Amino acid sequence: MDFNSHTDGVVRAAVALVNALTPGERRGREWPRPEGLGAAATEGLRAVYPDHREFTEPEGAELAELAARLRAVFAAVAAGDLDSAAARVNALLAETRARPMLQRHDGEPWHLHFHGRDGSVAADWGASCATGLAIVLGGEFSDRLGVCTAPHCDRVYVDVSRNGTRRFCSTACQNRVKTAAFRARGKAG
Ligand SMILES: [Zn+2]
């Protein structure tokens, strides 16, 4: 994987927002919709951008809607339906008016943002995440978005391993599956 660091960051942000804000299952347990969406969105995004400011509750609710749409992209890729994934990303790019723009702030050198400074939080993050996913889908690593294949887990991931063999959201899920396979072999023996 040889994305530039900003692309890498926004793809990881898409993963973080989906996993923090969309209900389902996580590592063998039910993962309900968070009670405080602002706090959940903040915690999720700070895993990638530790200094990000706190989101308000209405912003968290908007980001949860965005996360549901981003999840559908990961699910489409995992199902082998790249056409659907591309259509969903294109719709997000259009709606959020994603556009490249060089910016310089907070003492950083010039760097590329995928949105302007005048949008809502959800539109800005939507534009950034959709652009990141578009770069992945349009490149040779288009199959690197995935949904965890462990039982009772539907968290998403981006596979940045060299050989692209990742199947789980986390080492926790990988170990759960390994242990279950080991036990099954024990019973069979
Ligand atoms: Zn998992």
Coordinates of N, CA, C and O and ligand atoms in Angstrom, one line a residue:
M1 N 0.8 -1.2 0.0 CA 0.0 0.0 0.0 C 0.9 1.2 0.0 O 1.8 1.4 0.8
D2 N 0.7 2.1 -0.9 CA 1.5 3.3 -1.0 C 0.6 4.5 -1.2 O 0.8 5.3 -2.2
F3 N -0.4 4.7 -0.4 CA -1.2 5.9 -0.4 C -0.3 7.0 0.2 O 0.5 6.7 1.1
N4 N -0.6 8.3 -0.1 CA 0.0 9.3 0.7 C -0.6 9.3 2.1 O -1.7 8.8 2.3
S5 N 0.0 10.0 3.0 CA -0.4 9.9 4.4 C -1.8 10.5 4.6 O -2.5 10.0 5.5
H6 N -2.2 11.5 3.9 CA -3.5 12.1 4.1 C -4.6 11.1 3.6 O -5.6 10.9 4.3
T7 N -4.4 10.5 2.5 CA -5.3 9.5 2.0 C -5.4 8.3 3.0 O -6.5 7.9 3.4
D8 N -4.3 7.9 3.5 CA -4.3 6.8 4.5 C -5.1 7.2 5.7 O -5.9 6.5 6.2
G9 N -4.9 8.5 6.1 CA -5.6 9.0 7.3 C -7.1 9.0 7.1 O -7.9 8.5 8.0
V10 N -7.6 9.5 6.0 CA -9.1 9.6 5.8 C -9.7 8.2 5.6 O -10.8 8.0 6.0
V11 N -8.9 7.3 5.0 CA -9.5 5.9 4.9 C -9.6 5.3 6.3 O -10.6 4.7 6.6
R12 N -8.6 5.5 7.1 CA -8.7 5.0 8.4 C -9.8 5.7 9.2 O -10.4 5.1 10.1
A13 N -10.0 7.0 8.9 CA -11.1 7.7 9.6 C -12.4 7.1 9.2 O -13.3 6.9 10.0
A14 N -12.6 6.7 7.9 CA -13.8 6.0 7.5 C -14.1 4.8 8.2 O -15.2 4.5 8.7
V15 N -13.0 4.0 8.4 CA -13.1 2.7 9.2 C -13.5 3.0 10.6 O -14.4 2.4 11.2
A16 N -12.9 4.0 11.2 CA -13.1 4.4 12.6 C -14.6 4.8 12.8 O -15.2 4.5 13.8
L17 N -15.1 5.7 11.9 CA -16.4 6.2 12.0 C -17.5 5.1 11.9 O -18.4 5.0 12.6
V18 N -17.2 4.2 10.9 CA -18.2 3.1 10.7 C -18.2 2.2 12.0 O -19.2 1.8 12.5
N19 N -17.0 1.9 12.4 CA -16.9 0.9 13.6 C -17.4 1.5 14.9 O -17.9 0.8 15.7
A20 N -17.3 2.9 15.0 CA -17.8 3.5 16.2 C -19.3 3.8 16.2 O -20.0 3.7 17.2
L21 N -19.9 4.0 15.0 CA -21.2 4.6 14.9 C -22.3 3.7 14.3 O -23.5 4.1 14.4
T22 N -21.9 2.6 13.7 CA -23.0 1.8 13.1 C -23.2 0.6 14.0 O -22.3 -0.1 14.4
P23 N -24.5 0.4 14.3 CA -24.8 -0.8 15.2 C -24.7 -2.1 14.5 O -24.7 -2.1 13.3
G24 N -24.5 -3.1 15.3 CA -24.4 -4.5 14.7 C -23.7 -5.4 15.8 O -24.2 -5.5 16.9
E25 N -22.6 -6.0 15.4 CA -21.9 -6.9 16.3 C -20.4 -6.5 16.3 O -19.9 -6.1 15.3
R26 N -19.8 -6.7 17.4 CA -18.3 -6.4 17.5 C -17.7 -7.5 18.4 O -18.0 -7.7 19.5
R27 N -16.7 -8.2 17.8 CA -15.9 -9.2 18.5 C -16.7 -10.1 19.3 O -16.4 -10.4 20.5
G28 N -17.8 -10.6 18.8 CA -18.6 -11.7 19.4 C -19.8 -11.1 20.3 O -20.5 -11.9 20.9
R29 N -19.9 -9.8 20.4 CA -20.9 -9.2 21.2 C -21.8 -8.2 20.4 O -21.3 -7.6 19.5
E30 N -23.0 -8.1 20.9 CA -23.9 -7.1 20.3 C -23.2 -5.7 20.4 O -22.7 -5.4 21.5
W31 N -23.4 -4.9 19.4 CA -22.8 -3.5 19.4 C -23.9 -2.6 19.1 O -24.3 -2.4 18.0
P32 N -24.6 -2.1 20.2 CA -25.8 -1.3 19.9 C -25.4 0.1 19.4 O -24.3 0.5 19.5
R33 N -26.4 0.8 18.9 CA -26.2 2.2 18.5 C -25.8 3.0 19.8 O -26.4 2.9 20.8
P34 N -24.7 3.8 19.7 CA -24.2 4.4 21.0 C -25.2 5.4 21.5 O -26.0 6.0 20.7
E35 N -25.3 5.6 22.8 CA -26.3 6.5 23.4 C -25.8 7.9 23.1 O -26.7 8.8 22.7
G36 N -24.6 8.2 23.3 CA -24.1 9.6 23.0 C -23.3 9.5 21.7 O -22.2 9.1 21.6
L37 N -24.0 10.0 20.6 CA -23.3 9.9 19.3 C -22.1 10.9 19.1 O -21.2 10.6 18.5
G38 N -22.3 12.1 19.8 CA -21.2 13.0 19.7 C -19.9 12.4 20.3 O -18.8 12.5 19.8
A39 N -20.1 11.9 21.5 CA -18.9 11.3 22.3 C -18.4 10.1 21.5 O -17.1 9.9 21.4
A40 N -19.2 9.3 21.0 CA -18.8 8.1 20.2 C -18.0 8.5 19.0 O -17.0 7.9 18.6
A41 N -18.5 9.5 18.3 CA -17.8 10.0 17.1 C -16.5 10.5 17.4 O -15.5 10.3 16.7
T42 N -16.4 11.3 18.5 CA -15.2 11.9 18.9 C -14.1 10.8 19.3 O -13.0 10.8 18.8
E43 N -14.6 9.8 20.1 CA -13.7 8.8 20.5 C -13.2 8.0 19.2 O -12.0 7.6 19.1
G44 N -14.1 7.7 18.3 CA -13.8 6.9 17.1 C -12.7 7.7 16.3 O -11.7 7.1 15.9
L45 N -13.0 8.9 16.1 CA -12.1 9.7 15.2 C -10.7 10.0 15.8 O -9.7 10.0 15.2
R46 N -10.7 10.1 17.2 CA -9.5 10.4 17.8 C -8.5 9.2 17.8 O -7.3 9.4 18.1
A47 N -9.0 8.0 17.5 CA -8.1 6.9 17.3 C -7.2 7.1 16.1 O -6.1 6.6 16.0
V48 N -7.7 8.0 15.2 CA -6.9 8.3 14.0 C -6.3 9.7 14.1 O -5.1 9.9 13.7
Y49 N -7.1 10.6 14.5 CA -6.6 12.0 14.7 C -6.8 12.4 16.2 O -7.8 13.0 16.6
P50 N -5.7 12.1 17.0 CA -5.8 12.3 18.4 C -6.2 13.7 18.9 O -6.8 13.8 20.0
D51 N -5.9 14.7 18.1 CA -6.1 16.1 18.6 C -7.4 16.6 18.1 O -7.7 17.8 18.2
H52 N -8.2 15.8 17.4 CA -9.5 16.4 16.9 C -10.4 16.9 18.0 O -10.5 16.3 19.0
R53 N -11.1 18.0 17.7 CA -12.0 18.6 18.7 C -13.2 17.6 18.9 O -13.4 16.7 18.1
E54 N -13.9 17.9 20.0 CA -15.1 17.1 20.3 C -16.2 17.4 19.4 O -16.4 18.6 19.1
F55 N -16.9 16.4 19.0 CA -18.2 16.6 18.2 C -19.3 16.9 19.1 O -19.4 16.3 20.2
T56 N -20.3 17.7 18.7 CA -21.5 17.9 19.4 C -22.4 16.7 19.1 O -22.2 15.9 18.2
E57 N -23.5 16.6 19.9 CA -24.5 15.5 19.7 C -25.1 15.6 18.3 O -25.2 14.6 17.6
P58 N -25.6 16.8 17.8 CA -26.1 16.9 16.4 C -25.1 16.5 15.4 O -25.4 15.8 14.4
E59 N -23.8 16.9 15.6 CA -22.8 16.5 14.6 C -22.6 15.0 14.6 O -22.4 14.4 13.6
G60 N -22.6 14.4 15.9 CA -22.5 13.0 16.0 C -23.6 12.2 15.2 O -23.4 11.2 14.6
A61 N -24.8 12.8 15.3 CA -26.0 12.2 14.6 C -25.8 12.2 13.1 O -26.1 11.3 12.4
E62 N -25.3 13.4 12.6 CA -25.0 13.5 11.2 C -23.9 12.5 10.8 O -24.0 11.9 9.7
L63 N -22.9 12.4 11.6 CA -21.8 11.5 11.3 C -22.2 10.0 11.3 O -21.7 9.2 10.6
A64 N -23.2 9.7 12.2 CA -23.8 8.4 12.2 C -24.5 8.0 10.9 O -24.4 6.9 10.4
E65 N -25.2 9.0 10.3 CA -25.8 8.8 9.0 C -24.8 8.6 8.0 O -24.9 7.7 7.1
L66 N -23.7 9.4 8.0 CA -22.6 9.2 7.1 C -22.0 7.8 7.2 O -21.7 7.1 6.2
A67 N -21.8 7.4 8.5 CA -21.1 6.1 8.8 C -21.9 4.9 8.2 O -21.4 4.0 7.6
A68 N -23.3 5.1 8.2 CA -24.1 4.0 7.7 C -23.9 3.9 6.2 O -23.9 2.8 5.6
R69 N -23.7 5.0 5.5 CA -23.5 5.0 4.1 C -22.1 4.5 3.7 O -21.9 3.8 2.7
L70 N -21.1 4.8 4.6 CA -19.8 4.3 4.4 C -19.7 2.8 4.6 O -19.1 2.1 3.8
R71 N -20.5 2.3 5.6 CA -20.5 0.9 5.8 C -21.0 0.2 4.6 O -20.5 -0.9 4.2
A72 N -22.0 0.7 3.9 CA -22.5 0.1 2.7 C -21.4 -0.1 1.6 O -21.5 -1.0 0.8
V73 N -20.5 0.8 1.6 CA -19.4 0.7 0.6 C -18.5 -0.5 0.9 O -18.2 -1.3 0.1
F74 N -18.1 -0.6 2.2 CA -17.3 -1.7 2.7 C -18.0 -3.0 2.4 O -17.4 -4.0 2.0
A75 N -19.4 -3.1 2.7 CA -20.1 -4.3 2.5 C -20.2 -4.7 1.1 O -20.1 -5.9 0.7
A76 N -20.3 -3.7 0.2 CA -20.4 -4.0 -1.2 C -19.1 -4.6 -1.7 O -19.1 -5.5 -2.5
V77 N -18.0 -4.0 -1.3 CA -16.7 -4.5 -1.7 C -16.5 -5.9 -1.2 O -16.0 -6.8 -1.9
A78 N -16.9 -6.1 0.1 CA -16.7 -7.5 0.7 C -17.6 -8.5 0.0 O -17.2 -9.7 -0.1
A79 N -18.7 -8.1 -0.6 CA -19.6 -9.0 -1.4 C -19.1 -9.1 -2.8 O -19.8 -9.8 -3.6
G80 N -18.0 -8.4 -3.2 CA -17.5 -8.5 -4.6 C -18.3 -7.6 -5.5 O -18.1 -7.8 -6.8
D81 N -19.1 -6.7 -5.0 CA -19.9 -5.8 -5.9 C -19.3 -4.5 -6.0 O -19.7 -3.5 -5.4
L82 N -18.2 -4.4 -6.8 CA -17.5 -3.1 -6.9 C -18.3 -2.0 -7.6 O -18.1 -0.9 -7.4
D83 N -19.2 -2.5 -8.5 CA -20.1 -1.5 -9.2 C -20.9 -0.7 -8.2 O -21.1 0.5 -8.3
S84 N -21.5 -1.5 -7.3 CA -22.3 -0.8 -6.2 C -21.5 0.1 -5.3 O -21.9 1.2 -5.0
A85 N -20.3 -0.4 -5.0 CA -19.4 0.4 -4.1 C -19.1 1.7 -4.8 O -19.1 2.8 -4.2
A86 N -18.7 1.6 -6.1 CA -18.3 2.8 -6.9 C -19.5 3.8 -7.0 O -19.4 5.0 -6.8
A87 N -20.7 3.3 -7.2 CA -21.9 4.1 -7.3 C -22.2 4.9 -6.0 O -22.5 6.0 -6.0
R88 N -22.0 4.1 -4.9 CA -22.2 4.7 -3.6 C -21.2 5.8 -3.3 O -21.5 6.9 -2.7
V89 N -20.0 5.6 -3.6 CA -18.9 6.6 -3.4 C -19.1 7.8 -4.3 O -19.0 8.9 -3.8
N90 N -19.5 7.5 -5.5 CA -19.7 8.7 -6.4 C -20.9 9.6 -5.9 O -20.8 10.8 -6.0
A91 N -21.9 8.9 -5.4 CA -23.1 9.7 -4.9 C -22.6 10.6 -3.7 O -23.0 11.7 -3.6
L92 N -21.8 10.0 -2.8 CA -21.3 10.8 -1.7 C -20.4 11.9 -2.1 O -20.4 13.0 -1.6
L93 N -19.5 11.7 -3.1 CA -18.6 12.7 -3.7 C -19.5 13.9 -4.2 O -19.1 15.0 -4.0
A94 N -20.5 13.5 -4.9 CA -21.4 14.6 -5.5 C -22.1 15.3 -4.4 O -22.2 16.6 -4.4
E95 N -22.7 14.6 -3.5 CA -23.6 15.3 -2.5 C -22.7 16.2 -1.5 O -23.2 17.2 -1.1
T96 N -21.5 15.7 -1.2 CA -20.7 16.5 -0.3 C -19.8 17.5 -1.0 O -19.1 18.3 -0.4
R97 N -19.9 17.6 -2.3 CA -19.1 18.5 -3.1 C -17.7 18.4 -2.8 O -17.0 19.4 -2.5
A98 N -17.2 17.1 -2.8 CA -15.8 16.9 -2.5 C -14.9 17.6 -3.5 O -15.3 17.6 -4.7
R99 N -13.8 18.2 -3.1 CA -12.9 18.8 -4.1 C -11.6 18.9 -3.4 O -11.4 19.2 -2.2
P100 N -10.5 18.8 -4.2 CA -9.2 18.9 -3.7 C -8.9 20.4 -3.5 O -9.3 21.2 -4.2
M101 N -8.2 20.7 -2.4 CA -7.7 22.0 -2.1 C -6.5 22.0 -1.2 O -6.5 21.3 -0.2
L102 N -5.5 22.7 -1.6 CA -4.3 22.8 -0.8 C -4.5 23.7 0.3 O -5.0 24.8 0.1
Q103 N -4.2 23.3 1.5 CA -4.4 24.2 2.7 C -3.2 24.2 3.6 O -2.4 23.2 3.6
R104 N -3.0 25.3 4.3 CA -1.9 25.4 5.3 C -2.4 26.0 6.5 O -3.0 27.1 6.5
H105 N -2.3 25.3 7.6 CA -2.9 25.8 8.9 C -2.1 25.1 10.1 O -1.4 24.1 9.9
D106 N -2.2 25.7 11.2 CA -1.6 25.2 12.5 C -0.2 24.8 12.3 O 0.3 23.9 12.9
G107 N 0.6 25.7 11.5 CA 2.0 25.5 11.4 C 2.4 24.3 10.5 O 3.6 24.0 10.4
E108 N 1.4 23.6 9.9 CA 1.8 22.5 9.0 C 2.2 23.0 7.7 O 1.8 24.1 7.3
P109 N 3.0 22.2 6.9 CA 3.2 22.6 5.5 C 2.0 22.5 4.7 O 1.0 21.9 5.1
W110 N 2.0 23.0 3.4 CA 0.9 22.8 2.5 C 0.6 21.4 2.4 O 1.4 20.5 2.2
H111 N -0.7 21.1 2.5 CA -1.2 19.7 2.3 C -2.6 19.7 1.7 O -3.3 20.6 1.8
L112 N -2.9 18.5 1.1 CA -4.1 18.5 0.3 C -5.3 18.1 1.2 O -5.3 17.1 1.9
H113 N -6.3 18.9 1.2 CA -7.6 18.6 1.8 C -8.6 18.2 0.7 O -8.4 18.6 -0.4
F114 N -9.6 17.5 1.1 CA -10.6 17.0 0.0 C -11.9 17.8 0.1 O -12.9 17.5 -0.4
H115 N -11.8 18.9 0.9 CA -13.1 19.7 1.1 C -12.6 21.1 1.4 O -11.5 21.4 1.7
G116 N -13.6 22.0 1.3 CA -13.3 23.4 1.6 C -13.4 23.6 3.1 O -13.4 22.7 3.9
R117 N -13.5 24.9 3.5 CA -13.6 25.2 4.9 C -15.0 25.6 5.3 O -15.2 26.0 6.5
D118 N -15.9 25.5 4.4 CA -17.2 26.1 4.7 C -18.4 25.1 4.9 O -19.5 25.5 5.0
G119 N -18.1 23.8 4.8 CA -19.1 22.8 4.9 C -19.5 22.5 6.3 O -18.8 22.9 7.3
S120 N -20.5 21.7 6.5 CA -20.8 21.1 7.8 C -19.8 20.0 8.1 O -19.1 19.6 7.2
V121 N -19.7 19.7 9.4 CA -18.8 18.6 9.8 C -19.0 17.3 9.0 O -18.1 16.7 8.5
A122 N -20.3 16.9 8.9 CA -20.6 15.7 8.2 C -20.3 15.8 6.8 O -19.8 14.8 6.2
A123 N -20.5 17.0 6.1 CA -20.2 17.1 4.7 C -18.7 17.1 4.5 O -18.2 16.5 3.6
D124 N -18.0 17.7 5.4 CA -16.5 17.7 5.3 C -15.9 16.3 5.5 O -15.1 15.9 4.7
W125 N -16.4 15.6 6.5 CA -15.9 14.3 6.7 C -16.4 13.3 5.6 O -15.7 12.4 5.2
G126 N -17.6 13.6 5.2 CA -18.1 12.8 4.1 C -17.3 12.9 2.8 O -16.9 12.0 2.2
A127 N -16.9 14.2 2.5 CA -16.1 14.4 1.3 C -14.7 13.8 1.5 O -14.2 13.2 0.5
S128 N -14.1 13.9 2.7 CA -12.8 13.4 2.9 C -12.8 11.8 2.8 O -12.0 11.2 2.1
C129 N -13.8 11.2 3.5 CA -13.8 9.8 3.5 C -14.2 9.2 2.2 O -13.6 8.2 1.7
A130 N -15.1 9.9 1.5 CA -15.5 9.4 0.2 C -14.3 9.5 -0.8 O -14.1 8.6 -1.7
T131 N -13.5 10.6 -0.7 CA -12.4 10.7 -1.6 C -11.3 9.6 -1.3 O -10.8 9.0 -2.2
G132 N -11.1 9.4 0.0 CA -10.2 8.4 0.4 C -10.6 7.0 -0.2 O -9.8 6.3 -0.8
L133 N -11.9 6.7 0.0 CA -12.4 5.4 -0.5 C -12.3 5.4 -2.1 O -12.1 4.3 -2.7
A134 N -12.6 6.5 -2.7 CA -12.5 6.6 -4.2 C -11.1 6.2 -4.7 O -10.9 5.5 -5.7
I135 N -10.1 6.8 -3.9 CA -8.7 6.5 -4.3 C -8.4 5.0 -4.2 O -7.7 4.4 -5.0
V136 N -8.9 4.4 -3.1 CA -8.7 3.0 -2.9 C -9.4 2.2 -4.0 O -8.8 1.3 -4.7
L137 N -10.7 2.5 -4.3 CA -11.5 1.7 -5.2 C -11.0 1.9 -6.7 O -11.1 1.0 -7.5
G138 N -10.4 3.1 -6.9 CA -9.9 3.4 -8.3 C -8.5 2.8 -8.5 O -8.0 3.0 -9.6
G139 N -7.9 2.2 -7.5 CA -6.5 1.8 -7.7 C -6.4 0.2 -7.7 O -7.4 -0.5 -7.7
E140 N -5.2 -0.2 -7.7 CA -5.0 -1.7 -7.8 C -5.3 -2.4 -6.6 O -5.4 -3.6 -6.6
F141 N -5.6 -1.7 -5.5 CA -5.9 -2.4 -4.2 C -7.4 -2.2 -3.9 O -7.8 -2.1 -2.8
S142 N -8.2 -2.2 -4.9 CA -9.6 -2.0 -4.8 C -10.4 -3.0 -3.9 O -11.4 -2.7 -3.4
D143 N -9.8 -4.2 -3.7 CA -10.5 -5.2 -2.9 C -10.0 -5.2 -1.4 O -10.3 -6.1 -0.7
R144 N -9.3 -4.1 -1.1 CA -8.7 -4.1 0.3 C -9.7 -3.6 1.4 O -9.3 -3.4 2.5
L145 N -10.9 -3.2 1.0 CA -11.9 -2.9 2.1 C -12.6 -4.1 2.4 O -13.0 -4.9 1.6
G146 N -12.9 -4.3 3.7 CA -13.5 -5.6 4.1 C -14.4 -5.5 5.3 O -14.3 -4.5 6.1
V147 N -15.2 -6.5 5.6 CA -16.0 -6.6 6.7 C -15.5 -7.9 7.5 O -15.3 -8.9 6.8
C148 N -15.4 -7.8 8.8 CA -14.8 -8.9 9.5 C -15.6 -10.2 9.3 O -16.8 -10.2 9.2
T149 N -14.8 -11.3 9.1 CA -15.5 -12.6 8.7 C -15.6 -13.5 10.0 O -16.0 -14.6 9.9
A150 N -15.2 -13.0 11.2 CA -15.4 -13.8 12.4 C -16.8 -13.9 12.7 O -17.6 -13.0 12.4
P151 N -17.2 -14.9 13.4 CA -18.7 -15.0 13.8 C -19.0 -13.9 14.7 O -18.2 -13.5 15.6
H152 N -20.2 -13.4 14.6 CA -20.8 -12.3 15.4 C -19.9 -11.1 15.5 O -19.6 -10.6 16.5
C153 N -19.4 -10.7 14.3 CA -18.7 -9.5 14.2 C -18.9 -8.9 12.8 O -18.8 -9.7 11.9
D154 N -19.2 -7.6 12.7 CA -19.4 -7.0 11.4 C -18.7 -5.7 11.4 O -19.1 -4.8 10.6
R155 N -17.6 -5.6 12.2 CA -16.8 -4.3 12.1 C -16.0 -4.4 10.8 O -15.7 -5.5 10.3
V156 N -15.6 -3.2 10.3 CA -15.0 -3.1 9.0 C -13.5 -2.8 9.1 O -13.0 -2.5 10.2
Y157 N -12.7 -3.0 8.1 CA -11.3 -2.8 8.1 C -10.8 -2.4 6.7 O -11.5 -2.6 5.7
V158 N -9.6 -1.9 6.7 CA -8.9 -1.7 5.4 C -7.6 -2.5 5.6 O -6.9 -2.5 6.6
D159 N -7.4 -3.4 4.6 CA -6.2 -4.3 4.6 C -5.0 -3.6 4.0 O -4.9 -3.4 2.8
V160 N -4.1 -3.3 4.9 CA -2.8 -2.7 4.4 C -1.7 -3.7 4.4 O -0.5 -3.3 4.3
S161 N -2.0 -4.9 4.6 CA -0.9 -5.9 4.6 C -0.3 -6.1 3.2 O -1.0 -5.8 2.2
R162 N 0.9 -6.6 3.2 CA 1.6 -6.7 1.9 C 0.9 -7.6 0.9 O 0.7 -7.3 -0.2
N163 N 0.5 -8.8 1.5 CA -0.1 -9.8 0.6 C -1.6 -9.7 0.5 O -2.3 -10.5 -0.2
G164 N -2.2 -8.8 1.3 CA -3.7 -8.6 1.2 C -4.5 -9.8 1.6 O -5.5 -10.2 1.0
T165 N -4.1 -10.4 2.7 CA -4.9 -11.6 3.2 C -5.7 -11.4 4.4 O -6.1 -12.4 5.0
R166 N -5.8 -10.2 4.8 CA -6.5 -9.9 6.0 C -8.0 -10.3 5.9 O -8.6 -10.1 4.9
R167 N -8.6 -10.9 7.0 CA -10.0 -11.3 7.0 C -10.7 -10.8 8.2 O -11.9 -11.0 8.3
F168 N -10.0 -10.2 9.2 CA -10.6 -9.9 10.5 C -10.4 -8.4 10.8 O -9.5 -7.8 10.4
C169 N -11.4 -7.9 11.7 CA -11.3 -6.5 12.0 C -10.1 -6.3 13.0 O -9.7 -5.1 13.1
S170 N -9.7 -7.3 13.7 CA -8.8 -7.1 14.8 C -8.1 -8.4 15.1 O -8.5 -9.5 14.7
T171 N -7.0 -8.4 15.9 CA -6.3 -9.6 16.3 C -7.2 -10.3 17.3 O -7.2 -11.6 17.4
A172 N -8.1 -9.6 18.0 CA -9.0 -10.2 18.9 C -9.9 -11.2 18.2 O -10.1 -12.4 18.6
C173 N -10.5 -10.8 17.0 CA -11.3 -11.7 16.2 C -10.5 -12.8 15.6 O -11.0 -13.9 15.5
Q174 N -9.3 -12.5 15.1 CA -8.5 -13.5 14.5 C -8.2 -14.6 15.6 O -8.3 -15.8 15.3
N175 N -7.9 -14.2 16.8 CA -7.7 -15.2 17.9 C -8.9 -16.0 18.3 O -8.8 -17.2 18.6
R176 N -10.1 -15.3 18.3 CA -11.3 -16.1 18.6 C -11.5 -17.2 17.6 O -11.9 -18.3 17.9
V177 N -11.3 -16.9 16.3 CA -11.5 -17.9 15.2 C -10.5 -19.0 15.3 O -10.8 -20.2 15.2
K178 N -9.2 -18.6 15.6 CA -8.2 -19.6 15.8 C -8.5 -20.6 16.9 O -8.4 -21.8 16.8
T179 N -8.9 -20.0 18.1 CA -9.2 -20.8 19.2 C -10.4 -21.8 19.0 O -10.3 -22.9 19.3
A180 N -11.4 -21.3 18.3 CA -12.6 -22.1 17.9 C -12.2 -23.3 17.0 O -12.6 -24.4 17.2
A181 N -11.3 -23.0 16.1 CA -10.8 -24.0 15.2 C -10.0 -25.1 15.9 O -10.1 -26.3 15.7
F182 N -9.2 -24.6 16.9 CA -8.4 -25.5 17.7 C -9.3 -26.4 18.5 O -9.1 -27.6 18.6
R183 N -10.3 -25.8 19.1 CA -11.2 -26.6 19.9 C -11.9 -27.6 19.1 O -12.1 -28.8 19.5
A184 N -12.3 -27.2 17.9 CA -13.1 -28.1 17.0 C -12.2 -29.3 16.6 O -12.6 -30.4 16.5
R185 N -10.9 -29.0 16.4 CA -10.0 -30.1 16.0 C -9.8 -31.0 17.2 O -9.8 -32.2 17.1
G186 N -9.8 -30.5 18.4 CA -9.6 -31.3 19.7 C -10.8 -32.2 19.8 O -10.6 -33.4 20.1
K187 N -12.0 -31.7 19.6 CA -13.2 -32.6 19.7 C -13.2 -33.7 18.6 O -13.5 -34.8 18.9
A188 N -12.8 -33.3 17.4 CA -12.7 -34.3 16.3 C -11.7 -35.4 16.6 O -12.0 -36.6 16.3
G189 N -10.6 -35.0 17.3 CA -9.6 -36.0 17.6 C -10.0 -36.8 18.8 O -9.6 -37.9 19.1
Ligands
ZN1 ZN -14.2 -8.7 14.1

